[in-house]
Short mmCIF file of C-alpha atoms and ligand atoms in Angstrom, two decimals:
data_model
loop_
_atom_site.label_atom_id
_atom_site.label_comp_id
_atom_site.label_asym_id
_atom_site.label_seq_id
_atom_site.Cartn_x
_atom_site.Cartn_y
_atom_site.Cartn_z
CA MET K 1 5.41 -5.39 5.36
CA ALA K 2 3.47 -6.03 8.41
CA SER K 3 4.52 -3.69 11.74
CA SER K 4 3.42 -3.24 15.01
CA LEU K 5 4.56 0.16 14.83
CA PRO K 6 1.84 3.03 14.51
CA ASN K 7 1.15 3.94 11.02
CA PRO K 8 0.02 7.62 10.61
CA VAL K 9 -1.76 7.41 6.95
CA GLN K 10 -5.37 7.98 6.97
CA ALA K 11 -7.13 5.84 4.42
CA PRO K 12 -9.25 3.10 3.93
CA PRO K 13 -7.93 -0.52 3.82
CA HIS K 14 -7.63 -0.86 0.06
CA VAL K 15 -5.47 1.98 -0.25
CA HIS K 16 -3.20 0.61 2.88
CA ALA K 17 -3.47 -2.88 1.35
CA LEU K 18 -2.18 -1.21 -2.07
CA LEU K 19 0.82 0.81 -0.37
CA ASP K 20 2.04 -2.70 1.54
CA LYS K 21 2.17 -4.48 -1.64
CA LEU K 22 3.71 -1.54 -3.99
CA HIS K 23 6.22 -1.22 -1.00
CA ALA K 24 6.98 -4.75 -0.92
CA GLN K 25 7.30 -5.27 -4.83
CA SER K 26 9.95 -2.34 -4.82
CA VAL K 27 11.64 -4.08 -2.07
CA GLU K 28 11.85 -7.16 -4.02
CA GLN K 29 13.30 -5.67 -6.92
CA GLU K 30 16.05 -4.03 -5.21
CA LYS K 31 16.79 -7.20 -3.65
CA THR K 32 17.19 -9.47 -6.70
CA ALA K 33 18.55 -6.95 -9.27
CA THR K 34 22.29 -7.21 -10.04
CA ALA K 35 24.83 -4.79 -11.09
CA ALA K 36 25.61 -7.48 -14.00
CA GLN K 37 21.72 -7.37 -15.14
CA LEU K 38 22.18 -3.83 -15.33
CA GLN K 39 25.57 -3.51 -17.36
CA ALA K 40 24.19 -5.74 -19.95
CA VAL K 41 20.90 -3.98 -20.73
CA GLY K 42 22.52 -0.39 -19.82
CA PHE K 43 20.61 2.02 -16.95
CA ASP K 44 17.68 3.55 -19.06
CA ASP K 45 16.20 0.08 -20.05
CA PHE K 46 17.54 -1.45 -16.80
CA MET K 47 15.28 0.94 -14.87
CA ARG K 48 12.43 1.37 -17.03
CA ASP K 49 10.46 -1.03 -14.96
CA LYS K 50 11.82 -0.58 -11.64
CA TYR K 51 9.88 1.17 -8.71
CA ILE K 52 12.75 2.67 -6.43
CA ALA K 53 9.83 3.48 -3.99
CA LEU K 54 10.52 5.89 -0.99
CA ASP K 55 10.86 3.44 2.05
CA GLN K 56 7.63 2.96 3.72
CA ASP K 57 8.66 4.47 7.18
CA LYS K 58 10.35 7.56 4.95
CA SER K 59 7.02 7.70 3.23
CA GLN K 60 4.97 8.09 6.38
CA PHE K 61 7.31 10.76 7.58
CA VAL K 62 6.63 12.71 4.68
CA TYR K 63 2.94 12.51 5.01
CA GLN K 64 3.49 13.26 8.54
CA LEU K 65 5.26 16.28 7.76
CA ILE K 66 2.81 17.54 5.55
CA LEU K 67 -0.01 17.25 8.14
CA SER K 68 2.18 18.85 10.38
CA THR K 69 3.17 22.13 8.11
CA GLY K 70 -0.26 22.29 6.50
CA ALA K 71 1.44 22.19 3.21
CA ARG K 72 -0.81 22.38 0.12
CA ASN K 73 1.61 22.81 -2.56
CA VAL K 74 3.76 19.76 -3.18
CA VAL K 75 6.29 19.26 -5.85
CA GLU K 76 7.70 15.70 -6.20
CA ALA K 77 10.78 14.34 -8.51
CA GLY K 78 10.41 12.13 -9.88
CA THR K 79 7.10 10.01 -9.67
CA SER K 80 8.18 6.67 -10.91
CA PHE K 81 5.02 4.20 -10.49
CA GLY K 82 3.53 7.19 -7.92
CA VAL K 83 3.85 5.21 -4.58
CA SER K 84 5.01 8.14 -2.80
CA THR K 85 2.84 10.31 -4.49
CA ILE K 86 0.08 8.60 -2.79
CA TYR K 87 1.32 9.72 0.57
CA LEU K 88 1.62 13.32 -0.57
CA ALA K 89 -1.65 13.27 -2.01
CA LEU K 90 -3.59 11.73 1.29
CA ALA K 91 -2.09 14.54 2.98
CA VAL K 92 -2.25 17.45 0.85
CA SER K 93 -6.24 16.22 0.74
CA GLN K 94 -6.48 16.05 4.39
CA ASN K 95 -4.73 19.79 4.83
CA ILE K 96 -7.33 21.11 1.49
CA THR K 97 -9.89 19.66 3.47
CA ILE K 98 -9.02 21.22 7.13
CA SER K 99 -8.30 24.86 5.23
CA GLY K 100 -10.98 25.13 2.71
CA GLU K 101 -8.29 26.23 0.21
CA LYS K 102 -6.87 24.92 -2.98
CA GLY K 103 -3.65 22.41 -2.97
CA LEU K 104 -1.73 20.70 -5.52
CA VAL K 105 0.85 17.90 -5.96
CA THR K 106 2.94 18.13 -9.19
CA GLY K 107 4.45 15.16 -9.82
CA THR K 108 7.15 14.51 -12.55
CA GLU K 109 8.44 11.39 -14.65
CA ASN K 110 10.01 11.29 -17.92
CA GLU K 111 9.21 7.32 -18.47
CA PRO K 112 5.92 7.31 -20.36
CA SER K 113 5.19 3.55 -19.34
CA LYS K 114 5.85 4.67 -15.65
CA ALA K 115 3.46 7.61 -15.81
CA ALA K 116 0.93 5.38 -17.33
CA GLN K 117 1.31 2.73 -14.42
CA ALA K 118 1.17 5.51 -11.84
CA ARG K 119 -2.12 6.91 -13.10
CA LEU K 120 -3.58 3.49 -12.97
CA HIS K 121 -2.47 3.05 -9.20
CA TRP K 122 -3.86 6.60 -8.32
CA ALA K 123 -7.08 5.66 -9.93
CA GLU K 124 -7.13 2.49 -7.77
CA VAL K 125 -6.73 4.44 -4.63
CA GLY K 126 -9.62 6.91 -5.47
CA GLN K 127 -10.08 9.13 -2.73
CA GLY K 128 -10.18 11.99 -5.12
CA LEU K 129 -6.69 11.85 -5.71
CA GLU K 130 -6.33 12.60 -9.21
CA GLU K 131 -8.19 15.77 -9.03
CA ILE K 132 -4.91 17.25 -6.95
CA ILE K 133 -2.22 15.43 -8.66
CA GLU K 134 -1.02 16.86 -11.67
CA LEU K 135 1.68 14.47 -13.63
CA ARG K 136 4.21 16.27 -15.84
CA GLU K 137 5.25 13.88 -18.26
CA GLY K 138 9.01 14.67 -19.71
CA ASP K 139 12.33 15.71 -18.54
CA LEU K 140 11.38 17.85 -15.49
CA ARG K 141 14.29 20.25 -16.63
CA GLU K 142 11.53 21.52 -18.69
CA THR K 143 8.30 20.29 -17.41
CA LEU K 144 9.28 22.29 -14.07
CA ASN K 145 10.07 25.16 -15.88
CA VAL K 146 6.77 26.59 -16.34
CA ASP K 147 3.39 27.31 -14.23
CA LEU K 148 4.40 25.96 -10.63
CA PRO K 149 2.00 27.17 -8.14
CA GLU K 150 3.23 30.37 -6.58
CA THR K 151 4.53 28.96 -3.16
CA VAL K 152 5.81 25.58 -3.09
CA ASP K 153 5.67 23.92 0.52
CA LEU K 154 7.52 20.94 0.23
CA LEU K 155 9.68 19.55 -2.57
CA LEU K 156 10.51 15.98 -2.57
CA LEU K 157 13.91 15.16 -4.42
CA ASP K 158 13.62 11.55 -5.00
CA ILE K 159 15.52 11.51 -8.47
CA TRP K 160 18.96 10.55 -9.77
CA ALA K 161 21.35 12.09 -7.88
CA PRO K 162 22.58 14.42 -11.02
CA MET K 163 19.19 16.26 -11.74
CA ALA K 164 18.84 16.69 -7.86
CA LEU K 165 20.18 20.46 -7.77
CA PRO K 166 19.00 21.86 -11.28
CA THR K 167 15.71 20.75 -9.94
CA LEU K 168 15.65 22.72 -6.99
CA LYS K 169 17.08 25.66 -8.60
CA LEU K 170 13.86 25.69 -10.61
CA VAL K 171 11.97 25.32 -7.32
CA GLN K 172 13.68 27.58 -5.22
CA PRO K 173 11.91 30.80 -6.51
CA HIS K 174 8.71 29.78 -5.32
CA PHE K 175 10.12 28.64 -1.70
CA LYS K 176 9.17 31.03 1.33
CA PRO K 177 10.55 30.82 4.52
CA GLY K 178 9.52 27.19 6.13
CA SER K 179 9.06 25.54 2.53
CA THR K 180 10.93 22.32 2.88
CA VAL K 181 12.74 20.02 0.91
CA LEU K 182 13.23 16.72 1.44
CA ILE K 183 15.93 14.46 -0.17
CA ASP K 184 16.28 10.65 -0.36
CA ASN K 185 19.66 8.71 0.39
CA THR K 186 21.83 11.82 1.49
CA ILE K 187 24.26 9.00 3.22
CA GLY K 188 23.89 6.46 1.12
CA ALA K 189 24.36 8.39 -2.64
CA ALA K 190 26.36 11.31 -0.88
CA SER K 191 28.82 11.35 -3.26
CA GLY K 192 26.40 11.89 -6.22
CA TYR K 193 24.63 14.27 -4.35
CA LYS K 194 28.10 16.47 -3.65
CA ASP K 195 27.41 19.44 -5.42
CA LEU K 196 23.62 19.71 -3.97
CA LEU K 197 24.95 19.27 -0.34
CA THR K 198 27.55 21.82 -0.75
CA TYR K 199 24.73 24.28 -2.15
CA LEU K 200 22.51 23.57 0.68
CA ARG K 201 25.29 23.40 3.27
CA ALA K 202 26.84 26.66 2.34
CA PRO K 203 27.13 29.66 4.50
CA GLY K 204 24.33 32.16 3.44
CA SER K 205 22.53 29.27 1.45
CA GLY K 206 19.08 30.28 2.91
CA PHE K 207 18.73 26.67 4.53
CA THR K 208 18.85 25.10 7.58
CA ASN K 209 20.00 21.16 7.16
CA LEU K 210 19.33 18.16 8.95
CA THR K 211 20.26 14.33 7.91
CA LEU K 212 17.76 12.20 9.64
CA PRO K 213 18.71 8.66 10.55
CA TYR K 214 16.67 6.88 8.35
CA ASN K 215 18.21 4.01 6.19
CA LYS K 216 20.91 5.47 3.72
CA GLY K 217 19.66 8.79 5.19
CA LEU K 218 16.68 11.50 4.50
CA GLU K 219 17.91 15.04 4.15
CA MET K 220 15.30 17.61 5.66
CA CYS K 221 16.06 21.17 4.47
CA VAL K 222 14.00 24.03 5.75
CA TYR K 223 14.13 27.26 3.57
CA VAL K 224 14.58 30.14 5.88
CA GLY K 225 15.07 33.20 3.02
C1 SAM Q 301 13.81 7.04 -7.19
S1 SAM Q 301 12.65 7.02 -8.54
C2 SAM Q 301 10.92 7.76 -7.96
C3 SAM Q 301 10.66 7.06 -7.07
C4 SAM Q 301 9.00 7.58 -6.65
N1 SAM Q 301 9.20 8.88 -5.78
C5 SAM Q 301 8.55 6.71 -5.51
O1 SAM Q 301 8.54 6.73 -4.35
O2 SAM Q 301 7.65 5.95 -5.56
C6 SAM Q 301 13.23 8.37 -9.48
C7 SAM Q 301 12.25 8.35 -11.10
O3 SAM Q 301 12.69 9.65 -11.43
C8 SAM Q 301 12.55 9.68 -12.84
N2 SAM Q 301 13.27 10.63 -13.40
C9 SAM Q 301 14.64 10.51 -13.76
N3 SAM Q 301 15.58 11.28 -14.54
C10 SAM Q 301 14.37 12.27 -14.88
C11 SAM Q 301 13.99 13.78 -15.16
N4 SAM Q 301 14.92 13.97 -16.17
N5 SAM Q 301 12.53 13.96 -15.57
C12 SAM Q 301 11.91 13.42 -14.97
N6 SAM Q 301 11.77 12.01 -14.64
C13 SAM Q 301 13.01 11.57 -14.47
C14 SAM Q 301 12.87 8.06 -13.25
O4 SAM Q 301 12.74 7.57 -14.06
C15 SAM Q 301 12.57 7.08 -11.79
O5 SAM Q 301 11.11 6.85 -12.22
#
């Protein structure tokens, strides 16, 4: 997706080429997928080979936000083929280098073939990414239930809508003031996210909320305690 707009991502040409290719494949899949195909095979089988990657402009925003906040511990629900994870890990990697402290991107994916492909993409990137990504395979309601970093700086909710609130509740005990939750598609899938958005926007929830005007919306919520 060639663009004259600035791209904040600092990475070698082969990484940009890979990201451009993966985003293009994801967009193409979404363009050609039909409701009839989904109905014919059922939701799980239909989604098994679908990227549904976070849009490229949103991914660049997340990258930029991680750099600006110095976030070092990031949780991603879900990971799919690992496209957004590349942005998370590149940015965390920079923050680790600058701060000299440790950091981790915790990914989650319950479809084994997607998890395997995600690992191949990260290997293709190189850049030490595999050392700072921990991919938890299986249902995130179980895999995120244990051993999260004491403080989680950023949670990316890019997951089937019914999973979003249970995920937030698992991760929230690890937030400190300033921890940020990003949720994709909160305009496009507002009805699916009703329980999550009601929880986040309730008076006294401990979160400030903003809907960023990206395509179909990107919610940015900051935990203020
Ligand atoms: C929208 S996609 C993630 C896209 C990814 N963030 C990216 O930008 O490349 C959502 C993923 O969540 C996975 N998923 C759905 N329910 C899950 C669950 N309960 N536990 C773990 N992963 C799940 C799906 O298999 C799917 O690959």
